[in-house]
XYZ file of C-alpha atoms in Angstrom:
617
model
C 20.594 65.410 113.590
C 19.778 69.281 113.094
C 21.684 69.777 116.802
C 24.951 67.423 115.286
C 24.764 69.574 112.090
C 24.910 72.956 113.951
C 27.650 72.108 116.072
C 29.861 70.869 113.203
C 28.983 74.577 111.775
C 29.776 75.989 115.179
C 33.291 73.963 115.167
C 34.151 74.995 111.464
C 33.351 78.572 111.976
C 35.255 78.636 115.513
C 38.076 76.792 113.341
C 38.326 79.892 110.644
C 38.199 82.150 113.421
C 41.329 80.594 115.388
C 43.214 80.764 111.710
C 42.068 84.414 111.222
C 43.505 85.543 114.633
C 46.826 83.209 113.845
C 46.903 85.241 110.611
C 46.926 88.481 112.840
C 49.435 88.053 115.102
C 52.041 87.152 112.825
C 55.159 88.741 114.416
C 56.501 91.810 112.888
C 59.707 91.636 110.959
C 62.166 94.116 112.275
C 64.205 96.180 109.918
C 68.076 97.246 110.141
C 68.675 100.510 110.073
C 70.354 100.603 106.518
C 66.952 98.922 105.220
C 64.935 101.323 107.242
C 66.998 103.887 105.786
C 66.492 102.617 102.110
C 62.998 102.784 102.232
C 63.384 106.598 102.205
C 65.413 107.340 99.490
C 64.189 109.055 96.464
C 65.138 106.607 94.022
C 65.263 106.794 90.364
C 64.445 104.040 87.177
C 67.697 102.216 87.203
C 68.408 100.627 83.879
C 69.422 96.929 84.179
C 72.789 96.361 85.958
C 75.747 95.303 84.282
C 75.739 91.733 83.677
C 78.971 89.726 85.073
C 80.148 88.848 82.029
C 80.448 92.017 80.855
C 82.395 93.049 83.715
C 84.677 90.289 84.017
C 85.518 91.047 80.144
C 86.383 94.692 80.707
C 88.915 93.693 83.529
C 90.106 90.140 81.726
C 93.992 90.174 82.303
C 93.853 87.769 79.843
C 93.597 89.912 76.660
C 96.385 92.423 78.244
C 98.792 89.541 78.562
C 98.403 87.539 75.228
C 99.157 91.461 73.368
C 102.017 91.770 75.671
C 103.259 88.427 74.682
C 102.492 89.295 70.836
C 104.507 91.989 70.752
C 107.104 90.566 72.180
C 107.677 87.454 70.273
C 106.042 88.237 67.022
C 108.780 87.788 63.961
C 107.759 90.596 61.994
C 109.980 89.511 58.713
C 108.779 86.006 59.102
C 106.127 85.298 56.130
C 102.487 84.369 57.614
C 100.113 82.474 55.672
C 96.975 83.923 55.356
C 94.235 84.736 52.767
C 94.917 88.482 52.176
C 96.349 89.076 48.675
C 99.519 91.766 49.190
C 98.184 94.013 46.153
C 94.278 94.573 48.252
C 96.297 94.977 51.441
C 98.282 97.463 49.604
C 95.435 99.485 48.377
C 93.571 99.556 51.725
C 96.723 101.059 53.086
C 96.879 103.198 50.470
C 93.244 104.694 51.557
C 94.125 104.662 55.405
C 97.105 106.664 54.570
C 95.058 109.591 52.793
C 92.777 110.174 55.636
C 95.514 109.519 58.908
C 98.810 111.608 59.083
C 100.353 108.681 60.092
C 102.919 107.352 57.760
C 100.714 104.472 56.685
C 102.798 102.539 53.405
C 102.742 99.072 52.634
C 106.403 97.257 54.174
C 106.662 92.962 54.063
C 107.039 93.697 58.039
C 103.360 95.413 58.391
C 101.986 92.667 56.318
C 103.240 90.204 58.341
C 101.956 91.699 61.591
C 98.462 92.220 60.293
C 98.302 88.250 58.684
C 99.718 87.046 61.726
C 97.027 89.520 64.251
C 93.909 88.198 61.610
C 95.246 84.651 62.076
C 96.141 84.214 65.378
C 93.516 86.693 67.014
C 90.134 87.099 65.586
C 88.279 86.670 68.573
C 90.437 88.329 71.109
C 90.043 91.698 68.849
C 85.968 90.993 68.929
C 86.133 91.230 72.470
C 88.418 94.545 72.617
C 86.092 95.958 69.736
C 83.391 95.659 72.780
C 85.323 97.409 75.368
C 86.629 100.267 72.791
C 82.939 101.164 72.616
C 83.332 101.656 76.547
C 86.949 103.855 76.631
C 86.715 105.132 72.853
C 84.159 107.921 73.330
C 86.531 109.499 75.872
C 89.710 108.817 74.192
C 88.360 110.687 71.504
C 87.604 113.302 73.132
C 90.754 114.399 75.455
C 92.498 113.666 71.793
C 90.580 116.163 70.002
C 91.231 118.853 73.000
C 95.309 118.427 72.569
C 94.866 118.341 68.887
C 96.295 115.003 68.441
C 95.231 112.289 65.782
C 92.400 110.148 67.015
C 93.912 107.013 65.844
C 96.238 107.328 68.646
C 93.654 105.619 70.617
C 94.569 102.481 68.937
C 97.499 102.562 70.820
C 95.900 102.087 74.705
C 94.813 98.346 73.042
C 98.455 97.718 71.897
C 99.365 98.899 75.701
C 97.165 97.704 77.900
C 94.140 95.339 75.913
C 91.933 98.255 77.151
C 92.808 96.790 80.924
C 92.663 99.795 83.475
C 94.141 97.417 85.858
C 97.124 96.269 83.689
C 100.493 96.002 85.108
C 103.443 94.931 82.997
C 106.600 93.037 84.344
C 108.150 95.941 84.460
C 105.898 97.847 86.600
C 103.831 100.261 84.187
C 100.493 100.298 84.838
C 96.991 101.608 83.328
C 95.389 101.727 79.974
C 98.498 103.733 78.748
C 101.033 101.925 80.882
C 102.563 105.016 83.034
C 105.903 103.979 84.673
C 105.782 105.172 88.965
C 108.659 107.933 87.624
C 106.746 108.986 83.846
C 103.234 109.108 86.268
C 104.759 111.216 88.750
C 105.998 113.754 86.587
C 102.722 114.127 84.754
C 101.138 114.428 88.372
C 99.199 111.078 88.470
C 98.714 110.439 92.621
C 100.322 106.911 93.677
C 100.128 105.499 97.553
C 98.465 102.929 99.963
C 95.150 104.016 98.614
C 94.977 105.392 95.181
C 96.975 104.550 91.887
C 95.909 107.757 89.612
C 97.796 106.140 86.364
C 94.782 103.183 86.661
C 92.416 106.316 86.572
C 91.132 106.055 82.475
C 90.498 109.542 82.736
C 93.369 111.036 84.353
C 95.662 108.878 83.059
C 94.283 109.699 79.237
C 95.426 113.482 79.803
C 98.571 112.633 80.949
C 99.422 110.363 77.723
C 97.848 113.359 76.177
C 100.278 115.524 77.550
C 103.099 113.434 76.865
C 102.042 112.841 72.971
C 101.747 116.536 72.787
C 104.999 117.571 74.102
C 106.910 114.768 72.028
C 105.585 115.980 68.429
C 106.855 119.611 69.850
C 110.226 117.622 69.978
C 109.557 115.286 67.136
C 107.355 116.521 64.830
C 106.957 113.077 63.286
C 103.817 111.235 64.872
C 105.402 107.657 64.098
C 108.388 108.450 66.553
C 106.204 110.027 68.865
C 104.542 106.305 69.250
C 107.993 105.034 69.175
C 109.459 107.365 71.989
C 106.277 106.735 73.818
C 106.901 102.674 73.864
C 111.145 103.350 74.404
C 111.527 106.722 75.527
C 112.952 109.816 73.251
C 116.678 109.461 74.551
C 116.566 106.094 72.318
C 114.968 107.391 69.731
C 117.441 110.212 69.316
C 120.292 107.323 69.541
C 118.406 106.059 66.979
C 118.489 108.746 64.838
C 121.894 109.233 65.318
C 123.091 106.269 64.786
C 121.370 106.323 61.044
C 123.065 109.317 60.059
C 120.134 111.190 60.715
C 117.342 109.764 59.009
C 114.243 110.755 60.373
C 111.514 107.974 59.409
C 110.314 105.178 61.798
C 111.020 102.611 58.960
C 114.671 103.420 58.398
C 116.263 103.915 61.911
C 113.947 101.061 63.238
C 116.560 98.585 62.849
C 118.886 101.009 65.514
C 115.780 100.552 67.940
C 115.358 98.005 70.609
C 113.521 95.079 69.815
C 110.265 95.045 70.773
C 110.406 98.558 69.609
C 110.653 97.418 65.934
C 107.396 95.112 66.648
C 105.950 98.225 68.523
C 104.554 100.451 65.425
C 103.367 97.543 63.633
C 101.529 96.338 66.124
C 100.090 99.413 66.407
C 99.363 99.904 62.609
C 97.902 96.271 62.491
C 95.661 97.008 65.267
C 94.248 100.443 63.291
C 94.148 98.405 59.948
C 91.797 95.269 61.690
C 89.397 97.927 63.383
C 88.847 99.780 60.217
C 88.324 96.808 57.778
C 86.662 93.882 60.527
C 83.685 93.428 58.545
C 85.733 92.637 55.257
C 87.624 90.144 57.738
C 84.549 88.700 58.610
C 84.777 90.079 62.525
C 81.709 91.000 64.234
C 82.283 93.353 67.557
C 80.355 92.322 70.559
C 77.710 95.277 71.790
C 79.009 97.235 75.127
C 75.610 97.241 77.531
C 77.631 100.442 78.488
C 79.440 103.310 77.965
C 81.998 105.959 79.715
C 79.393 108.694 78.526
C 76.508 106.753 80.826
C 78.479 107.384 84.137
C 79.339 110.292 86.004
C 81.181 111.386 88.874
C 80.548 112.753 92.363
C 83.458 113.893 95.131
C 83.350 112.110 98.343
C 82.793 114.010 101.852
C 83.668 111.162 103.176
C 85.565 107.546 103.448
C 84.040 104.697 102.372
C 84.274 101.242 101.279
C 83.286 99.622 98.208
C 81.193 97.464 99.813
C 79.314 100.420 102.084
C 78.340 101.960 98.455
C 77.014 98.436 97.293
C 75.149 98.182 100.084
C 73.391 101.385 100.099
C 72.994 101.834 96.135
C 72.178 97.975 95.242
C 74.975 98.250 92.978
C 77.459 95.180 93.019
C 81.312 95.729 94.190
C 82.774 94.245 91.262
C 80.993 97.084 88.776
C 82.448 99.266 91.442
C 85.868 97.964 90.735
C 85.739 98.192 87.325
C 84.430 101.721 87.538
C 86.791 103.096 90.235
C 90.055 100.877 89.216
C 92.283 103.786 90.522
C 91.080 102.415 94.029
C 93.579 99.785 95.728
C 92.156 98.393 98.656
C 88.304 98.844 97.565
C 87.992 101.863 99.956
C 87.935 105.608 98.524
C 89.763 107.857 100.855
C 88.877 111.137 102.170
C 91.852 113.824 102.519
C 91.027 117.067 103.758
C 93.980 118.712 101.004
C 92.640 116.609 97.848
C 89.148 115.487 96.769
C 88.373 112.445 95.563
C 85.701 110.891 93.167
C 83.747 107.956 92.825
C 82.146 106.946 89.282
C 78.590 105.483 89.181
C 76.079 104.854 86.669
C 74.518 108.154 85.922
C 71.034 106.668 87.577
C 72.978 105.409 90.755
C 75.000 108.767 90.778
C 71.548 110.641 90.506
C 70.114 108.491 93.733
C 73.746 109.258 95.566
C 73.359 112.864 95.000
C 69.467 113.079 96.227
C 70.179 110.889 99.588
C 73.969 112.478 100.238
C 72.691 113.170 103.831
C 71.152 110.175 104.205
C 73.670 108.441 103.255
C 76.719 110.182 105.270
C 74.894 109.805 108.594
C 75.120 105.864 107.552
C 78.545 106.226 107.043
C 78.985 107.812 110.313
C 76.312 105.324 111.875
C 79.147 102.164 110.607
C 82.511 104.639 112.015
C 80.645 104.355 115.781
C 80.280 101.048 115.491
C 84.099 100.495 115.247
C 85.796 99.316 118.297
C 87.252 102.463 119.991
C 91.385 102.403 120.913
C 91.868 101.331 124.198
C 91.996 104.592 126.323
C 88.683 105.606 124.687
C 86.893 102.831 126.005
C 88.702 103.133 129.716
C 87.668 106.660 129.417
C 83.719 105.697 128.641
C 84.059 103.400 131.624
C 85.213 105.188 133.569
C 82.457 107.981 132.863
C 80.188 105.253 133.532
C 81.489 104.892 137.101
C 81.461 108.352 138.092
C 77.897 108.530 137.059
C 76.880 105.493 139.143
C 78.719 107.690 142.053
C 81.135 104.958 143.247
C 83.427 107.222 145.330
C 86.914 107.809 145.301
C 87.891 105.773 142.142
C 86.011 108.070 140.602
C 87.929 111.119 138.660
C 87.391 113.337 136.390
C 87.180 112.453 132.632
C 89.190 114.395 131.175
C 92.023 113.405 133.448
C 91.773 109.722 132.391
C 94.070 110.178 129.798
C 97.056 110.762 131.973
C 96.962 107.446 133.676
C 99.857 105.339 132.796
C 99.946 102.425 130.894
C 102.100 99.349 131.798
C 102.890 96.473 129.709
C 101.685 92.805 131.141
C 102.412 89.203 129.307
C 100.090 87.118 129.721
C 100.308 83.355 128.861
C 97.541 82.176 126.027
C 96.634 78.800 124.228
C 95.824 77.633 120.429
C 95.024 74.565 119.144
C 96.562 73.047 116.197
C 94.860 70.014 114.499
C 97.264 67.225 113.485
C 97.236 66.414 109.963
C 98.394 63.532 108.227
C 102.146 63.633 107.468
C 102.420 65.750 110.496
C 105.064 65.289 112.795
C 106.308 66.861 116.250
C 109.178 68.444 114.774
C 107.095 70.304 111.889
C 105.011 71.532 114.301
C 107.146 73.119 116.723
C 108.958 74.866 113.908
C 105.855 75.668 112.502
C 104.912 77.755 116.076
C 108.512 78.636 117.044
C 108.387 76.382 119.841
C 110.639 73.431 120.444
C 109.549 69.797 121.180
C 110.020 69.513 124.566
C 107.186 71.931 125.369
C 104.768 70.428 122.798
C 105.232 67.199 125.152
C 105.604 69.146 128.214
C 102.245 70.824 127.140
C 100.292 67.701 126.147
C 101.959 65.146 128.493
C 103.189 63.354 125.572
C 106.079 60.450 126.227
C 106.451 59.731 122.763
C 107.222 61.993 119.407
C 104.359 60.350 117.693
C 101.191 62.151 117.046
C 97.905 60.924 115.179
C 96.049 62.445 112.292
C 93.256 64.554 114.254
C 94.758 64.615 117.596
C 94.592 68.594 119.029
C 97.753 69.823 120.626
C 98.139 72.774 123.299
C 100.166 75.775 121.495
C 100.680 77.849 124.362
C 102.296 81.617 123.831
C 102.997 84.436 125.413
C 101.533 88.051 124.257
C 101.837 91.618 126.106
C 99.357 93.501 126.816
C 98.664 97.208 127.815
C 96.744 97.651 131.273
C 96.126 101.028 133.606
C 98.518 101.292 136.341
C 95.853 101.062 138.514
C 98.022 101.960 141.882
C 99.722 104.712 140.159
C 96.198 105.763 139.012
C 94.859 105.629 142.749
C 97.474 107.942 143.981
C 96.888 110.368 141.619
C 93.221 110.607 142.361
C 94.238 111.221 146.201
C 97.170 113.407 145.187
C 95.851 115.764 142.302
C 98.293 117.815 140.711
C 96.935 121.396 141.197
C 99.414 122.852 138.682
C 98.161 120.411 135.992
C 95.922 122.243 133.490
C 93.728 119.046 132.746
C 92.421 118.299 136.351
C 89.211 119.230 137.190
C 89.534 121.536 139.999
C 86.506 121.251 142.803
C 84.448 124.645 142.940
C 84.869 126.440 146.092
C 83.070 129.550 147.079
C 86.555 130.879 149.263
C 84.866 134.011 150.721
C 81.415 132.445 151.683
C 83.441 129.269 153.029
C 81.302 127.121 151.178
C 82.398 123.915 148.915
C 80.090 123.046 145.808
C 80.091 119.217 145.616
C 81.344 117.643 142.501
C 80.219 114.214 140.994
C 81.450 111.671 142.415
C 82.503 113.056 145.634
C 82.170 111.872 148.987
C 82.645 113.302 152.605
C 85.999 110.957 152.936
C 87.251 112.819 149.801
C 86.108 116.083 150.915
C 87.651 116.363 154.723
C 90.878 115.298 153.523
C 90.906 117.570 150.716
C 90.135 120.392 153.468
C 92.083 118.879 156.224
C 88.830 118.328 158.502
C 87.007 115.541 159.731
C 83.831 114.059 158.906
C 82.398 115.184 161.996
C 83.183 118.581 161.423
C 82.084 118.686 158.390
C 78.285 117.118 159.099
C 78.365 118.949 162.684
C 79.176 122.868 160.614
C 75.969 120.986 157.767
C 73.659 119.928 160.072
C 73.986 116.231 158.590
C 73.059 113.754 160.335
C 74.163 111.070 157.244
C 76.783 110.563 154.686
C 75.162 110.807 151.622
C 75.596 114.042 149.632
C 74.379 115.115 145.908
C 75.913 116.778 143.088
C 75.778 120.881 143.433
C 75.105 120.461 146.882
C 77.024 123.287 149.159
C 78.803 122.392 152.416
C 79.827 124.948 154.476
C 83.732 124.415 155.091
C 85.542 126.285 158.094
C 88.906 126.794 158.795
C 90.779 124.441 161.273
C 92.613 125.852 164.102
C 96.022 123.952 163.325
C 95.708 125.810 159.877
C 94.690 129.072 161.498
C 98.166 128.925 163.554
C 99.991 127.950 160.967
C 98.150 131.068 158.817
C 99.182 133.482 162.312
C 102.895 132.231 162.456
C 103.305 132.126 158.471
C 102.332 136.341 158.944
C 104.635 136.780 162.116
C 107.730 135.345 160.036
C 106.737 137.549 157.222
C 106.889 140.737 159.023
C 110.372 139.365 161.006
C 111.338 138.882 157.305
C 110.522 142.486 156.526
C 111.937 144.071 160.034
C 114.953 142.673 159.004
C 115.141 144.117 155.227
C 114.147 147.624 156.918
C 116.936 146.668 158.740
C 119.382 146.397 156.256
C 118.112 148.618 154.249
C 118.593 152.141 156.977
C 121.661 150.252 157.633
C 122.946 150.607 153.793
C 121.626 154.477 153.696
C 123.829 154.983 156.636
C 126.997 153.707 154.571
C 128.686 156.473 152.084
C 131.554 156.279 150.066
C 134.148 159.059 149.236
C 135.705 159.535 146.272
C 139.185 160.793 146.533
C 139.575 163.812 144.637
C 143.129 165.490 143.289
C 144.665 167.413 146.331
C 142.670 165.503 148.959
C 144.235 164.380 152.387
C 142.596 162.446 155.200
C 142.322 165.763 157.452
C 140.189 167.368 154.517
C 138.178 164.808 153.951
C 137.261 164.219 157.789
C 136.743 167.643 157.768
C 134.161 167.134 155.044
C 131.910 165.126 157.510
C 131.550 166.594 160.555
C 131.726 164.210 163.584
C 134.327 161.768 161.670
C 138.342 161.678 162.618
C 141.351 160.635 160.411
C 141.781 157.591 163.101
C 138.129 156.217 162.403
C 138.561 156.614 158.451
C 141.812 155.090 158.770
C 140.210 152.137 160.629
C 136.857 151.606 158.385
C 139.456 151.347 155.485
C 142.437 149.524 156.841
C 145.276 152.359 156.238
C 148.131 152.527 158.128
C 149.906 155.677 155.914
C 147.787 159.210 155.661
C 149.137 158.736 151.918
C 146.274 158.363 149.356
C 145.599 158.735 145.706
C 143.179 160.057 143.614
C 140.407 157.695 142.714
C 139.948 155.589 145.673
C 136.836 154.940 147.539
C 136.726 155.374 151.103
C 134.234 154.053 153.534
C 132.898 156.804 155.767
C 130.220 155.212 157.945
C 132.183 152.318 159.174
């Protein structure tokens, strides 16, 4: 019983031990390289991320497009019923008109608007009073640095519902709805990446700029709204048109339409912010604002969804912080920087773990696949170092090798769906019919839901000319800067062997055999090494060619000499006033009349002075 009992132990112990050891060896998780490289960042206390909600509400198209619509339609002399006596209205305008310089006075249109806004939108203005808690802060402030009233911020919600992504049917874009032309001229950057006039900051001191130089023109802030909304060139019409009155409310009627709704809109939407509580509308809280971010300039491209990955920050909070970014990617140009905007704690880890995090960047760009002469270019580096002979050339030659275009026959599959027929598809693939059958062996035009047909196509390719690439290995083009020229020692005879080489390549580059060159080496193989150094002599042929090559150069010269005494020996006389033939033989002693008569073709002894005589012959 006692022997039973202790091998029951034995087993239960040997049991615990077995799961122990299993325990051990568990295998080791392996981690990526961007989690590896996580685990060393210095990291701050984040607070808690922006909930979705939030973030779909700050870029809701929704809002932007129900204002838009407002504007346009509302029938600002049509009476609205609503529960705001006209005398209280009037006396709350009355108090916003002492402390704005706006010309804030009670008109049956303004009333109308604000009924109509309290009626018909209660809820949509809760939501904007959430966002303005986001943009107002910095409204405020790039308004106070141009001097210009801060209720003018009122007017980004009559624009744009706060919507930095906003884009009217028109084409003006942004919080403050910049047209391409109007952003251009306040320098706000538009192409395939960025958008500057969906930038809230940027864009902000532009309509700053703009608001500022119209009151220079204006001096009335009411038109300066209005000119902003219809330009000043209408609002000058306007003007003129009303025999020059000068207030908003008299030469509105001169304006375009939704110009005439544009002001009180814009009035309305100032009157429900500053007395929502007596309208019984509660703001939702903003978990954050533009003052809790911050900005850093970028060294380098990158994607939205590189910086996610790296900060634990989602893309869509990256959107609605960077909406001046079209494709999700900020760009890197060497002549302008650009910035991305973070939460200040995510900007604070970004800034510690730059380093870190460019060499990731860089890490992702090398895993890219590599244009097509790159890659020939690493195989073929791959080649030479394996030492497979006389395919093998020099890298930076590879590059030269022409390209030729090959089409090459290829095959989809398209599913058959119901409704399908033979007809739609070939249309569908720019094919006709009788090659969908050909392809498929079909001997009807009927096809069944399901069935998989052939699609075949033709594509072109680019491909090394491979024989053209041969030759030019064999054939190297000494003049050509980018070949790799062997190393040869010329006055110690000796040839320093390059990668890749071989004794083939080497005896017909020196027009020797293979014999000659092992018998003048001592070799008694083939095989040769990098940096190795064969002694190279001089074949005979190329020696006589080198002896007769001198002889026809110093012909060549014993010729010129030649020449040369030759022309010495020729002189020519000038005749001078009161020559004659007999004088001028008797000039040059051992020369007749007869001979200078001959070398010059006379036939008279008459000559004039001036002409040029030969007197060699």
């Amino acid at each position: 019983m006692l022997s039973l009992f202790l091998g029951l132990f034995s087993l239960a112990a040997l049991a615990q031990e077995t799961a122990e050891n299993e325990v051990q060896i568990k295998p080791e998780i392996k981690l990526s390289y961007l989690d590896s490289l996580k685990s060393t960042f210095i990291k701050y206390e984040t607070s808690a991320c922006i909930d979705e909600m939030w973030m779909k509400e700050l870029s809701n198209q929704e809002l932007f497009t129900d204002m838009e619509s407002d504007i346009a339609k509302v029938n600002i002399d049509q009476e609205v019923s609503y529960d705001l006596p006209t005398d209280l209205l009037k006396e709350r305008l009355k108090k916003l008109d002492e402390k704005s310089p706006f010309n804030i006075e009670y008109n049956p249109a303004l009333e109308n608007v604000i009924k109509s806004f309290l009626k018909n939108r209660p809820k949509a203005f809760e939501r904007m009073m959430a966002i303005s808690e986001y943009y107002f802060p910095m409204f405020e402030e790039h308004l106070a640095k141009y001097n210009i009233p801060l209720e003018v911020k009122y007017l980004a919600i009559v624009e744009s519902a706060l919507n930095p992504k906003a884009k009217s049917r028109v084409g003006a874009t942004g919080l403050w709805q910049f047209m391409y032309a109007t952003g251009k001229q306040y320098n706000l950057e538009v192409n395939s990446y960025v958008d500057e006039r969906s930038d809230p900051l940027k864009a902000t001191e532009a309509a700053c700029q703009y608001f500022s130089a119209m009151y220079g023109i204006f001096g009335d802030w009411d038109l300066v709204l209005a000119s902003y909304n219809t330009g000043p060139g209408n609002v000058s019409k306007a003007i003129r048109r009303s025999g020059g009155l000068t207030n908003y409310w008299n030469i509105r009627k001169y304006m375009h339409k939704e110009t005439q709704g544009y002001l009180p809109a814009f009035l309305a939407t100032m009157y429900i912010y500053e007395y929502k509580k007596e309208h019984g509308i509660v703001p939702k809280k903003a978990p954050l604002t533009y003052f809790e971010t911050d900005t850093l300039m970028v060294k380098q491209k990158m994607s939205f969804k590189q910086l996610s990955d790296l900060l634990d920050i989602p893309v869509e909070q990256l959107r609605l912080l960077n909406p001046i970014y079209k494709l999700d990617v900020v760009p890197y140009f060497s002549d302008k920087p650009h910035y991305i905007r973070l939460p200040k704690q995510k900007a604070g880890m970004f800034a510690s773990n730059e380093d870190k995090i460019y060499a990731y960047l860089k890490f992702e760009e090398d895993k890219r696949e590599k244009p097509f002469t790159t890659i020939r270019k690493e195989a073929l580096a791959q080649r030479t170092a394996n030492g497979t002979g006389r395919d093998s050339v020099a890298i930076a030659d590879v590059e030269d090798f022409p390209m030729k275009s090959v089409k090459k026959t290829k095959t989809k599959f398209h599913t058959v769906k119901r409704g399908d027929n033979l007809s739609e598809i070939s249309s569908k693939y720019n094919v006709t019919v009788a090659e969908l059958k050909k392809w498929n062996k079909l001997k009807k035009n009927s096809v069944n839901a399901g069935q998989k047909l052939k699609i075949q196509y033709e594509t072109t390719v680019a491909v090394a000319d491979r024989t053209t690439a041969k030759k030019k290995i064999a054939e190297p083009k000494v003049a050509e800067p980018k070949i790799v020229e062997p190393k040869v020692i010329e006055s110690e005879g000796l040839y320093v062997v390059q990668r890749g080489d071989n004794l083939t390549a080497i005896a017909e580059r020196h027009k020797v055999t293979i014999d000659q060159l092992k018998d003048w080496n001592n070799m008694e193989s083939n095989e040769i090494q990098a940096g190795q150094k064969l002694t190279v002599q001089q074949p005979v042929e190329e020696a006589v060619a080198v002896v007769e090559k001198e002889v026809a150069k110093k012909e060549i010269i014993r010729r010129d000499s030649s020449k040369e005494r030759n022309y010495n020996k020729e002189r020519m006389y000038i005749v001078q006033k009161g020559d004659s033939l007999f004088s001028i033989a008797k000039k040059h002693p051992g020369i007749t009349v007869a001979e200078i008569k001959k070398w010059n073709n006379i036939e008279t002894e008459n000559i004039k002075p001036g002409m040029k005589l030969k007197i060699n012959g």
